[in-house]
Coordinates of C-alpha atoms and ligand atoms in Angstrom, one line a residue:
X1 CA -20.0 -123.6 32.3
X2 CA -22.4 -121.2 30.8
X3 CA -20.6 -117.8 32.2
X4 CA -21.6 -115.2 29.7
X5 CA -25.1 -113.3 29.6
X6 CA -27.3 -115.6 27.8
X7 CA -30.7 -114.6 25.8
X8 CA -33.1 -117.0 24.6
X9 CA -35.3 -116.1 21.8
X10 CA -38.2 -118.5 21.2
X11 CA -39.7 -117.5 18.0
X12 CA -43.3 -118.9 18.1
X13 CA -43.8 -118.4 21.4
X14 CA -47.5 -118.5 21.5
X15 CA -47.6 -121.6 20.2
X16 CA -48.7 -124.7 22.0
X17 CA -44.9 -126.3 22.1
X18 CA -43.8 -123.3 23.6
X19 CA -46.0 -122.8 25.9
X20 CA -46.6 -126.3 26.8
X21 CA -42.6 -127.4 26.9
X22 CA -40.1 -124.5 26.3
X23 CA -40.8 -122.3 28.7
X24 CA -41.5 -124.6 31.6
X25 CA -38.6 -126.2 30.5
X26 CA -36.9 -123.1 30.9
X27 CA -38.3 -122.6 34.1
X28 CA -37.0 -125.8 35.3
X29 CA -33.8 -125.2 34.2
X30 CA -33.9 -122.0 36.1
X31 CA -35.5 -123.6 39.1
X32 CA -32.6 -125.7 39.3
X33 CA -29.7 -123.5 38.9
X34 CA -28.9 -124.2 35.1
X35 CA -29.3 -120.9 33.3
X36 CA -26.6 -118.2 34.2
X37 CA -26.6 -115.4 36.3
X38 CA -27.4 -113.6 33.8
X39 CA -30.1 -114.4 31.2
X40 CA -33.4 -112.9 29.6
X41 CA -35.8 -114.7 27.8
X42 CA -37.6 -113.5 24.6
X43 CA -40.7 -114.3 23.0
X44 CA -41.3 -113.8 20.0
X45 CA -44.5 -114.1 17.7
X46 CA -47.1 -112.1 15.5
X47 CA -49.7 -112.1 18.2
X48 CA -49.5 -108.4 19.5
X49 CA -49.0 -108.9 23.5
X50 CA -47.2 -107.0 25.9
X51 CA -44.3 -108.2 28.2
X52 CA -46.9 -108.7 31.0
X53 CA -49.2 -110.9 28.6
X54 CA -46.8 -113.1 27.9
X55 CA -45.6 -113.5 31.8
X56 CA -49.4 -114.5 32.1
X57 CA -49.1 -116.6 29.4
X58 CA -46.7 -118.5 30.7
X59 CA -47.0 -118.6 34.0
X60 CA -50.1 -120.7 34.0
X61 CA -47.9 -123.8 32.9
X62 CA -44.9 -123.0 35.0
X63 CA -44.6 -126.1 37.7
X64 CA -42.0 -126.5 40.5
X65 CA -40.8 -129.8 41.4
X66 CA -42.6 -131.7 43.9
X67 CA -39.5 -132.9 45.8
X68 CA -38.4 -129.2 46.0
X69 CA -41.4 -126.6 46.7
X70 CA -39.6 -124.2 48.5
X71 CA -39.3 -120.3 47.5
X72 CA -41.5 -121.4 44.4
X73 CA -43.7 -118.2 44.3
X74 CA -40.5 -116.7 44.5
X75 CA -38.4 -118.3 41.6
X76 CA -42.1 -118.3 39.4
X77 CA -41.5 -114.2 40.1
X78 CA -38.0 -113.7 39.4
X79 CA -38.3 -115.9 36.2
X80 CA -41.1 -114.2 34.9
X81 CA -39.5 -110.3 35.3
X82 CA -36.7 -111.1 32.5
X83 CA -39.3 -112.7 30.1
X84 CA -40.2 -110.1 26.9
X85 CA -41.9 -110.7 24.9
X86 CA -41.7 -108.5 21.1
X87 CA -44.7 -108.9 18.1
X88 CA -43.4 -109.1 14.5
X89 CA -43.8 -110.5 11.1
X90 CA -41.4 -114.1 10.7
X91 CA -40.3 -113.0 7.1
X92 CA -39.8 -109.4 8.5
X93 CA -36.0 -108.2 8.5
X94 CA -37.7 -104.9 10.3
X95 CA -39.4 -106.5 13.2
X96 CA -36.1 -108.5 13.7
X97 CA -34.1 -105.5 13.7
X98 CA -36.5 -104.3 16.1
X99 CA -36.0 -107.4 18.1
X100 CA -32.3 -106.8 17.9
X101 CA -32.1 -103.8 19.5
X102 CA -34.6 -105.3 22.3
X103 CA -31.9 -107.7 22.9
X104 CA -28.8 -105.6 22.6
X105 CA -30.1 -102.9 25.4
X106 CA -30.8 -105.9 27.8
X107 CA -27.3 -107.1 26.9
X108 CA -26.0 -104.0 27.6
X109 CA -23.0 -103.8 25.6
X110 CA -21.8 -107.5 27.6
X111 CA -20.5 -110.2 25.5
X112 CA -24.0 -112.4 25.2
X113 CA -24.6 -115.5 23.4
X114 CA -27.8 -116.0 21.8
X115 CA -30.2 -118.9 21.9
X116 CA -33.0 -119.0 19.0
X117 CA -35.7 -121.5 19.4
X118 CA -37.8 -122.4 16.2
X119 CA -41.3 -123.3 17.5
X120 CA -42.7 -122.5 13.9
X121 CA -43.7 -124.8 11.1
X122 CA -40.9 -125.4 8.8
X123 CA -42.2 -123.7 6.1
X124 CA -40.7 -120.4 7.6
X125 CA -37.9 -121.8 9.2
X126 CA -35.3 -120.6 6.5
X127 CA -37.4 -117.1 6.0
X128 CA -36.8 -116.4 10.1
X129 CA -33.0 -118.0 10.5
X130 CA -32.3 -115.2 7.1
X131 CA -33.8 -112.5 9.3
X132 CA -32.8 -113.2 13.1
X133 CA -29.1 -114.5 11.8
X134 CA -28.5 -111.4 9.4
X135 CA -30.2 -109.1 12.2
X136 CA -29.9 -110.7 15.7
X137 CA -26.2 -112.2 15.8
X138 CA -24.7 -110.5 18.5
X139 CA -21.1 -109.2 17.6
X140 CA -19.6 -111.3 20.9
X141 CA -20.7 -114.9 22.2
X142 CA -22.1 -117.3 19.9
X143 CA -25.5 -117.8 17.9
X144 CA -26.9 -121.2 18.0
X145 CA -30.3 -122.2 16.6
X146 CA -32.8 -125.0 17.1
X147 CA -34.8 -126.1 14.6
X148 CA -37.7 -128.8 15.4
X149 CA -39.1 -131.5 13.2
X150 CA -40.8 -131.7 10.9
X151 CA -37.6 -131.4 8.2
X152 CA -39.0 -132.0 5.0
X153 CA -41.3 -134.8 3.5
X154 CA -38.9 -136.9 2.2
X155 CA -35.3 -136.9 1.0
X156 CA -35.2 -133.9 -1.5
X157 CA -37.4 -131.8 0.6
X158 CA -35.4 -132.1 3.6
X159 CA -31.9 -131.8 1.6
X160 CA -33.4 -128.5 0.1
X161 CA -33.9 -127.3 3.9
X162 CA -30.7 -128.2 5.1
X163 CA -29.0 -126.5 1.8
X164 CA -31.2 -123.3 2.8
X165 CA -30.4 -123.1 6.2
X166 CA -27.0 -123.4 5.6
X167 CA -27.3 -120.6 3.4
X168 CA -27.5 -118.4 6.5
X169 CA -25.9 -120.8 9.3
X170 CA -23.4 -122.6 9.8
X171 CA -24.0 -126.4 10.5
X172 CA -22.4 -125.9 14.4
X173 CA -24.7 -123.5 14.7
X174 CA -28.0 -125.7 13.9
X175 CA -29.2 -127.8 16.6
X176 CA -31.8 -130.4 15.5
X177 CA -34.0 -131.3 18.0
X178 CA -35.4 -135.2 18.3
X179 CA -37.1 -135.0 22.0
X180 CA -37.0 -138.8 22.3
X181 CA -33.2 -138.6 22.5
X182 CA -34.1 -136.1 25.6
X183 CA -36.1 -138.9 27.3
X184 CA -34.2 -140.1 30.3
X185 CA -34.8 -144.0 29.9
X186 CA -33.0 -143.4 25.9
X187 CA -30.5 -141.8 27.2
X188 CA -29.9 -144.9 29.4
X189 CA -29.8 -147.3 26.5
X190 CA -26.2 -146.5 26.2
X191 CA -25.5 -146.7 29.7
X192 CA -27.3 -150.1 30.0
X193 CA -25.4 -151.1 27.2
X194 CA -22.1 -150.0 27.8
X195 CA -21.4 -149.7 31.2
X196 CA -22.8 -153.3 31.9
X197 CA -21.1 -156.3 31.4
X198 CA -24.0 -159.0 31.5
X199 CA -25.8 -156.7 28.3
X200 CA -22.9 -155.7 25.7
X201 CA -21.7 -159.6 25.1
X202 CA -25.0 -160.0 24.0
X203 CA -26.1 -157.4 22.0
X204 CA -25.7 -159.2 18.8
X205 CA -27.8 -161.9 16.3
X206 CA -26.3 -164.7 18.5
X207 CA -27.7 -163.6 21.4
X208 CA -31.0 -161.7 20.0
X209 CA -33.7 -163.2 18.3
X210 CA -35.9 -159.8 17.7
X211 CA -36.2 -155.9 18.6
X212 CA -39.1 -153.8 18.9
X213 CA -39.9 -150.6 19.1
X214 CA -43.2 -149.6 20.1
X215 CA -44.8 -146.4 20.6
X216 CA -48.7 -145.9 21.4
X217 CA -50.9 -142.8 22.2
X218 CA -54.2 -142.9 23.5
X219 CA -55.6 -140.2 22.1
X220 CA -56.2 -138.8 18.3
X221 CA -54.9 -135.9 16.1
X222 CA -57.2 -133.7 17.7
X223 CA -56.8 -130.5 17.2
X224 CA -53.9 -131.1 15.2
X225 CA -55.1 -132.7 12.2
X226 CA -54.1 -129.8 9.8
X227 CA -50.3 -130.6 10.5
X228 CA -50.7 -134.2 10.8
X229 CA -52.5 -135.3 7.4
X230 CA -49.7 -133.6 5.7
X231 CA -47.2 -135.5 7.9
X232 CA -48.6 -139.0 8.7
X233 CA -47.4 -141.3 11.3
X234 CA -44.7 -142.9 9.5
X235 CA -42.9 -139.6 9.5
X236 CA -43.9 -138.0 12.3
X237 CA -43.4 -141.0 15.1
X238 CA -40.9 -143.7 13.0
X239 CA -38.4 -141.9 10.7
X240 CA -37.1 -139.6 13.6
X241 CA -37.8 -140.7 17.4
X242 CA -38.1 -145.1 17.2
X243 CA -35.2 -144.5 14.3
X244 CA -33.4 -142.7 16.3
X245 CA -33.8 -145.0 19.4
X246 CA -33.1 -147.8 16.9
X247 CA -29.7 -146.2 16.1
X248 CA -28.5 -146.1 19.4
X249 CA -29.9 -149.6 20.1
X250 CA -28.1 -151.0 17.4
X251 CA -24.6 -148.8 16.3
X252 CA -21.5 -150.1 17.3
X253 CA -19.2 -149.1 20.1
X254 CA -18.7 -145.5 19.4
X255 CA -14.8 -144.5 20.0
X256 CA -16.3 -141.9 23.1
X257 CA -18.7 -139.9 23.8
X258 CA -17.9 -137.5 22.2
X259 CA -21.2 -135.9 20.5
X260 CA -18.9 -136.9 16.8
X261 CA -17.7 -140.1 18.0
X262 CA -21.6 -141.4 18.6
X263 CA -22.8 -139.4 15.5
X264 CA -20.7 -141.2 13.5
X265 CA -21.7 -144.6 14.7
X266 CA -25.1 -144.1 14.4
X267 CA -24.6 -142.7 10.7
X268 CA -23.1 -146.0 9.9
X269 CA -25.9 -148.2 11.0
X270 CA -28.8 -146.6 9.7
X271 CA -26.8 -146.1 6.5
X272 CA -26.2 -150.0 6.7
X273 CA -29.8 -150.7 6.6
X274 CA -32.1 -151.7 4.1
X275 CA -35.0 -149.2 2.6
X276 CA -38.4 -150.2 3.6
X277 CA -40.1 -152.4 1.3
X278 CA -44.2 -152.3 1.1
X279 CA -44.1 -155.5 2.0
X280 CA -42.9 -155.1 5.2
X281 CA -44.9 -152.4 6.0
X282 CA -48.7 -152.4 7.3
X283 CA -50.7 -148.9 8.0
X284 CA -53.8 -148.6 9.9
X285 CA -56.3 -145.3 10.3
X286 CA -59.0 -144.6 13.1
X287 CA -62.4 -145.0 13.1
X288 CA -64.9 -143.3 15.4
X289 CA -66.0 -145.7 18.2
X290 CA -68.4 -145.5 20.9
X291 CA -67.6 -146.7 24.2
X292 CA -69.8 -146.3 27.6
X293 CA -71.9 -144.1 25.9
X294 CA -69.2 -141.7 24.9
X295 CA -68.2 -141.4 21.2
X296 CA -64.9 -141.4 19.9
X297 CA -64.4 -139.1 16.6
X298 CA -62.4 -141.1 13.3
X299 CA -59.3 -139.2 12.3
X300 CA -61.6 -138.2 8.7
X301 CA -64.0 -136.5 11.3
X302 CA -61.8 -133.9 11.9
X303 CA -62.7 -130.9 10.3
X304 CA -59.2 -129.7 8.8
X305 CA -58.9 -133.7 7.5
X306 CA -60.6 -134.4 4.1
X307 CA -62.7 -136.6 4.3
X308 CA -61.2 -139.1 1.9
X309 CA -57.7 -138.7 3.8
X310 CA -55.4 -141.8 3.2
X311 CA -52.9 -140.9 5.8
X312 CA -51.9 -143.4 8.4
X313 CA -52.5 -143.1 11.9
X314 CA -50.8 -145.7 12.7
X315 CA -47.8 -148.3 11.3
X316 CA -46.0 -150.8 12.0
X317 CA -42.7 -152.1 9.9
X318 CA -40.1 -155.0 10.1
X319 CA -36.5 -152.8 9.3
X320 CA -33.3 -154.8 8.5
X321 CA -29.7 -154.0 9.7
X322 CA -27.5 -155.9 7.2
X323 CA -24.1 -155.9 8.7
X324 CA -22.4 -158.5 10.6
X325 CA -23.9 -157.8 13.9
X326 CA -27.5 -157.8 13.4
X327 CA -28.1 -160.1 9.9
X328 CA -31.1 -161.5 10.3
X329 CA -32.7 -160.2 12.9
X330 CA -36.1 -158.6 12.5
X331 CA -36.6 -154.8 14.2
X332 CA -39.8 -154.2 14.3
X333 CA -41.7 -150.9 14.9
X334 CA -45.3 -149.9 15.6
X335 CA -46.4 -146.6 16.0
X336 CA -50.3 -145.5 16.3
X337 CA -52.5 -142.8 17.5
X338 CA -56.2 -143.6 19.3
X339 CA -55.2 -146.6 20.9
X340 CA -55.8 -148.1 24.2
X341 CA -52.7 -146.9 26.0
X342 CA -50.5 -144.3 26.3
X343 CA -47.2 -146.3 26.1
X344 CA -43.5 -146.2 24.3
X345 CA -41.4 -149.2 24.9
X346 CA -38.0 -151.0 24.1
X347 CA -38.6 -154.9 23.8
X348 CA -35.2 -157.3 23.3
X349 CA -36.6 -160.7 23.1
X350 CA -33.5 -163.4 23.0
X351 CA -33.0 -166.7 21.7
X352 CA -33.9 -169.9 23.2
X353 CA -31.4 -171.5 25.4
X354 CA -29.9 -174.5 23.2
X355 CA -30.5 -177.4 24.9
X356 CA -32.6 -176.1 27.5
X357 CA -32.6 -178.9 30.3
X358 CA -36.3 -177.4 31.7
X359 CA -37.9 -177.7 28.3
X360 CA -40.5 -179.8 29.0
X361 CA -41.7 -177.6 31.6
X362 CA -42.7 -174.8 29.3
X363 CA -44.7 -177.6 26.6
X364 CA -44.6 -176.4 23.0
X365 CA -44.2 -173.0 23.7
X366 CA -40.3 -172.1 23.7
X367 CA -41.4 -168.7 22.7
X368 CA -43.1 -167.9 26.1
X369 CA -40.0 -169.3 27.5
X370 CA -36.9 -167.1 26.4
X371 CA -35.9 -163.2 28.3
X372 CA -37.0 -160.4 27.4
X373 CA -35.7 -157.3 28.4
X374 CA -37.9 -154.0 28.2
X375 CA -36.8 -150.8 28.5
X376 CA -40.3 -148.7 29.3
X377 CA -39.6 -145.1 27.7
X378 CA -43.0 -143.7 29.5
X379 CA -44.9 -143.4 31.0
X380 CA -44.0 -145.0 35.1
X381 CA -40.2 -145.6 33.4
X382 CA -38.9 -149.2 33.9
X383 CA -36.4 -151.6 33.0
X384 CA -37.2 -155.2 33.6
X385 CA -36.0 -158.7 32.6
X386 CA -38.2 -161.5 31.9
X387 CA -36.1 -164.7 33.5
X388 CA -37.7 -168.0 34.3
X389 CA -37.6 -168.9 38.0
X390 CA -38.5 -171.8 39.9
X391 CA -42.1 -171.2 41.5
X392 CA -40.9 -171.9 45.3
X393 CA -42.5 -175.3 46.4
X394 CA -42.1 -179.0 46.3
X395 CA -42.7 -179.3 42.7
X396 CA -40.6 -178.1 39.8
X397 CA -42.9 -175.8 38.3
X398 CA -41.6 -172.3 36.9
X399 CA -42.8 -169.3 35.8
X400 CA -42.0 -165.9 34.4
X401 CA -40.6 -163.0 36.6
X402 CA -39.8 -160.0 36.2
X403 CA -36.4 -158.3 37.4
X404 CA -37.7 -154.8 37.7
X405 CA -36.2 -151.7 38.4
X406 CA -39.1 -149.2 38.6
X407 CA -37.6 -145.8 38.4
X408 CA -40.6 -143.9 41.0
X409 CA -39.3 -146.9 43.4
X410 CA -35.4 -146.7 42.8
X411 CA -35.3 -142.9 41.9
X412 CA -38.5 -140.9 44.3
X413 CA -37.0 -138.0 42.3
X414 CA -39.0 -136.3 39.7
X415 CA -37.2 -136.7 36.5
X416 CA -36.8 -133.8 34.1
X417 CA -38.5 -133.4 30.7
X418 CA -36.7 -134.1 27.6
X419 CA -36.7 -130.6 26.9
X420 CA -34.6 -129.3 29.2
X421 CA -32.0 -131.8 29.1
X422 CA -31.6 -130.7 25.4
X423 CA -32.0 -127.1 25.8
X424 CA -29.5 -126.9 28.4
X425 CA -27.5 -129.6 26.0
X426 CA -27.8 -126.6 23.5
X427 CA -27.1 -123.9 25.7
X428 CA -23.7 -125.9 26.9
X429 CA -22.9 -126.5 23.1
X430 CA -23.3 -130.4 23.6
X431 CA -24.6 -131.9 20.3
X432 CA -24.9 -135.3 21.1
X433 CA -28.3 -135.8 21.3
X434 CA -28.8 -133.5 18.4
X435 CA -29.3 -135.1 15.1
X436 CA -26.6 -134.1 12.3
X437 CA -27.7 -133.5 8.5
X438 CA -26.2 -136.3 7.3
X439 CA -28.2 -139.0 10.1
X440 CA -30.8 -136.9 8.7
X441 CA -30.4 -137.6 5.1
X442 CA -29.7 -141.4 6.0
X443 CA -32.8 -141.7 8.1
X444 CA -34.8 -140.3 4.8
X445 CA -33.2 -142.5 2.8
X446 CA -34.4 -145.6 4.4
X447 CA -37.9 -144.4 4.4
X448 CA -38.7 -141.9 0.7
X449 CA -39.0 -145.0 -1.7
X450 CA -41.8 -146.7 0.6
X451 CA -43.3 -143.4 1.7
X452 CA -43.7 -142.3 -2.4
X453 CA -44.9 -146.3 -3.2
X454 CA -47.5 -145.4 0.0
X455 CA -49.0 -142.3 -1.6
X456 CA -48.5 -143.2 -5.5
X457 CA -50.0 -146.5 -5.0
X458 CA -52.3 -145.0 -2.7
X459 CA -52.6 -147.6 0.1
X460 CA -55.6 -147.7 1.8
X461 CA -54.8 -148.1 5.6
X462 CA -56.5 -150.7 7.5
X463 CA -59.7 -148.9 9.9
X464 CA -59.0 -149.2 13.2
X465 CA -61.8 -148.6 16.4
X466 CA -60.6 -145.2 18.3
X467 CA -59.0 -147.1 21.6
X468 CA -58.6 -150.4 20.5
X469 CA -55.5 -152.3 20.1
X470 CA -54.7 -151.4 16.5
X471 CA -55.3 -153.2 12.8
X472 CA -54.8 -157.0 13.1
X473 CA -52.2 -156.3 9.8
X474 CA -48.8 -156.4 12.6
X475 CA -49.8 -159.6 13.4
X476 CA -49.7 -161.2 10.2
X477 CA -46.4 -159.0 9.5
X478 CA -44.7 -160.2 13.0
X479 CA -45.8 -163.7 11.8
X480 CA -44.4 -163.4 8.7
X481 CA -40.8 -163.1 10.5
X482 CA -41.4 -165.4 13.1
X483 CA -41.8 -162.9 16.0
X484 CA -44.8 -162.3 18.5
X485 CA -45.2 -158.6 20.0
X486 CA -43.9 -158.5 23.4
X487 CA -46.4 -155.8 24.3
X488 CA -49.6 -158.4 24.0
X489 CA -48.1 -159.9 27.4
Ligands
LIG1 C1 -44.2 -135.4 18.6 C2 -45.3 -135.8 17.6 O1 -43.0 -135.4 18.0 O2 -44.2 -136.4 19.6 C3 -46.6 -136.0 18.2 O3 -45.4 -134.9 16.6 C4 -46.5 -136.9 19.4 O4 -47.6 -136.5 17.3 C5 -45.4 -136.5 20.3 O5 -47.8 -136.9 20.1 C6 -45.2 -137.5 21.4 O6 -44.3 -137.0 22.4 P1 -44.3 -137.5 23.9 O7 -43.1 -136.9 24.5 O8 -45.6 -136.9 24.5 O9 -44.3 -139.0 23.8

C-alpha cells in the first residue's frame, strides 16, 4: 500500500547506525519487495562523498537472505544506483535547500512522500527537523520523521524536545523509534497473550508470583563511551526498551489494535506505576579483568570516560504496578554491559500450586518447583515453559522440562531485523510500535526522581569484573522481594 514515489533521507548517514542498520534494513526491505516501485534513497551528512562513495559505503554491509540468494548481485546493483548521497551543514537551511532540489528533480514533479531518518545525536535533532521541514516538505505526499533515542535526560529535557519539535512538526508526523518493539519475539508478547487461551487467564497477581526483565551484553562501551557516560544504563537500556517491553507485558486488553487503542493501554500502566525508589535500585560499573591471558579494559579506561565516572554500567531495579491486576507483584529488571553473555529475556515465574499433591517430591524447595515461562528476545529466539514431568520409570521421581518452541527449529526462515519492520511500519504510516510523547513523558516520570537522587547523591556503583555475572547487589534486592533470578538456572 505504499503506491506513491517514495524518498528516504537518512540524515547522518555516515554514522555507524546507519550504516550498520538503516541501510541494510533498507536493502532488506527492497530485497523483499517492500519499498515501491518507485523510490530513491538519500544520504545525508557533513562528510564530503560522492554518490559512488556512499554506494561503497554501504554496500560492504548489504546482506541477502540466506534462504533466498538468488539474483543477489543483481538486487545489491539495482539498490545501490538510486542511493545519493548530498554533504551539508545539519543547522544549514542552504545545504537543505540544496538537498531539496536534489530530491525534487528525482521526483520529477510526481506526488512523493518523504521519509527523514534522524541518525544524529539529539542535540541537533530540532536544528535539522527546522531546516529539512521548512526546506524539504514536498508540496504532495506526506513528510514523516523518525527521531531515535536518546530524548532527553530526564523529564524536563525531553518535554523541552518534544515542545521543539513540535515547533516544526506535527506529532503524526514524528515517529519515535524504540528498536526493541521491532524485535520479533516482543512483538509476539501480544500474540502469546492474546490470541492464547491457556496464557491471558493467567496473566494477573493470582496467577504470577514475579516478572523479569533481563537484558545482558557481553561486551563494553567501547568505542562509544563519549555517548554513554552522559547517558548511563538506566536510561539508555531500562527507561525505553525493558519499559517498553514491560508495558506491553503488563497493560490491559487494549480495545484493538489499533496503533491508539494499544498506546493508550500502555499509557495507563506505566502511568499506574510507582517512581523508582533508591531503595529498590542497585547499579554496578566494570572493572578491567584479565582472562586467558587476554585483558579486558574497565569502563574508566576508556579514554573519552573520566576517570572518576560514576555512571552505571549496569542496574537492576524492582518496579511496582499498583492497580488491581498486578498489586504486589515484584517486576524486576537488570540491564548490564561486560557481562558473560549476550542475552535479553522475558521471565514469568508463577505461583505454587496450593495444595500441591507432589510436594514432597521437590523437598523444601517450592521455588524450584513452580513454571516459568521465558520468552528469549535474542539471541537463538525461544519460548519455553518450565512444567514438572514425571521422569519415565518405575519410580515417581520428577523433574523440570522444558516445552520449547525454538524459532531456528519451528521457523528455518531468517527473521528480519527490528529495523525494517519499523521502517516499513513508518513508511506504511503504522504507529504502533512507535512510542507517543505522552508514554514518553510517563516513562520519564517513573524514572527522573531516582535518576537526580543517583547523581545528587552521587552513588557509587558496585565494581564489577569485565565478563562476569554482574555486582552481587540484585541478589540481595531480588531477596529483599522474595524472588530468585530465573536467569541463574
Ligand atoms: C541501543 C543501546 O539502544 O541498544 C545500546 O544504545 C545497546 O547500548 C543496543 O547496545 C542493543 O541493541 P540490540 O538490538 O543489539 O540488542
Amino acid at each position: 500500500n505504499i503506491d506513491s514515489k517514495l524518498s528516504i533521507t537518512v540524515v547522518g548517514a555516515s554514522g555507524d547506525l546507519a550504516k550498520k542498520k538503516i541501510f541494510p534494513a533498507l536493502f532488506a526491505l527492497y530485497y523483499e519487495d517492500c519499498l515501491p516501485e518507485d523510490f530513491i534513497v538519500f544520504g545525508f551528512a557533513r562528510t564530503k562523498m560522492t554518490d559512488e562513495e556512499l554506494r561503497n559505503m554501504i554496500s560492504r554491509t548489504l546482506t541477502c537472505r540466506i534462504d533466498k540468494r538468488e539474483n543477489c548481485e543483481d538486487k545489491m546493483d539495482n539498490f545501490l544506483k538510486r542511493c545519493f548521497y548530498h554533504a551539508g551543514l545539519y543547522n544549514s537551511e542552504e545545504n537543505f535547500a540544496e538537498l531539496d532540489i536534489k530530491l525534487k528533480e528525482k521526483e520529477a514533479g510526481r506526488k512523493s512522500n518523504r521519509l527523514f531518518y534522524l541518525s544524529i545525536p539529539p542535540n541537533i535533532f530540532v536544528d535539522v527537523v527546522r531546516c529539512a521541514s521548512l526546506r524539504a516538505s514536498s508540496e504532495s505526499g506526506w513528510t514523516r520523521v523518525i527521531v531515535e533515542k536518546p530524548f532527553g535526560r530526564d523529564s524536563e529535557s525531553s518535554a523541552e524536545l518534544t515542545r521543539c519539535l513540535k515547533q516544526y512538526l506535527a506529532e503524526e508526523q514524528i515517529f519515535r523509534i524504540d528498536h526493541y518493539l521491532g524485535k520479533e519475539l516482543v512483538e509476539n508478547l501480544s500474540v502469546l497473550r492474546f490470541s492464547n487461551l491457556v496464557f491471558e487467564p493467567v496473566w494477573s497477581r493470582n496467577y504470577i508470583r514475579n516478572v523479569q526483565l533481563i537484558f545482558s551484553e557481553d561486551f563494553g562501551t567501547e568505542g562509544r563511551g563519549g555517548y554513554f557516560d552522559k547517558y548511563g544504563i538506566i536510561r539508555d537500556i531500562m527507561q525505553n526498551h525493558l519499559l517498553q517491553i514491560l508495558a506491553l507485558f503488563a497493560m490491559e486488553t487494549p480495545v484493538s489494535l489499533d496503533a491508539e487503542d494499544i498506546r493508550n493501554e500502555k499509557v495507563k500502566v506505566l502511568r499506574s506505576m510507582r517512581p523508582l525508589l533508591l531503595e529498590d535500585v542497585v547499579v554496578g560499573q566494570y572493572k578491567g579483568h584479565s582472562k586467558d591471558s587476554k585483558s579486558f579494559p574497565a569502563y574508566v579506561d576508556d579514554p573519552t570516560v573520566p576517570k572518576d565516572s560514576l555512571t552505571p554500567t549496569f542496574a537492576a531495579a524492582a518496579l511496582f504496578i499498583d492497580n488491581a491486576r498486578w498489586d504486589g507483584v515484584p517486576f524486576l529488571m537488570k540491564a548490564g554491559k561486560a557481562l558473560h553473555t549476550k542475552r535479553t529475556e522475558i521471565r514469568v515465574q508463577f505461583r505454587h500450586v496450593p495444595g500441591n499433591l507432589y510436594k514432597r517430591n521437590f523437598g523444601t524447595d517450592l521455588d524450584k518447583a513452580t513454571n516459568e515461562l521465558v520468552l528469549r528476545v535474542q539471541p537463538d529466539e525461544a519460548i519455553y515453559l518450565k512444567i514438572n514431568n514425571k521422569v519415565p520409570g518405575l519410580g515417581m521421581r520428577l523433574d523440570r522440562s522444558d516445552l520449547n518452541l525454538l524459532y531456528s527449529a519451528r521457523y528455518p526462515r531468517e527473521i528480519p531485523d527490528a529495523y525494517e519492520r519499523l521502517l516499513l511500519d513508518a513508511m506504511e504510516g503504522e504507529r504502533r510500535l512507535f512510542i507517543r510523547s505522552d508514554e514518553l513523558d510517563a516513562a520519564w516520570s517513573l524514572f527522573t526522581p531516582l535518576l537526580k537522587e543517583l547523581e545528587e547523591k552521587k552513588i557509587v556503583p558496585e565494581l564489577y569484573p569485565y565478563g562476569s555475572r554482574g555486582p552481587v547487589g540484585p541478589h540481595y534486592l531480588a531477596a529483599k522481594h522474595n524472588v530468585r533470578w530465573g536467569d541463574l538456572g
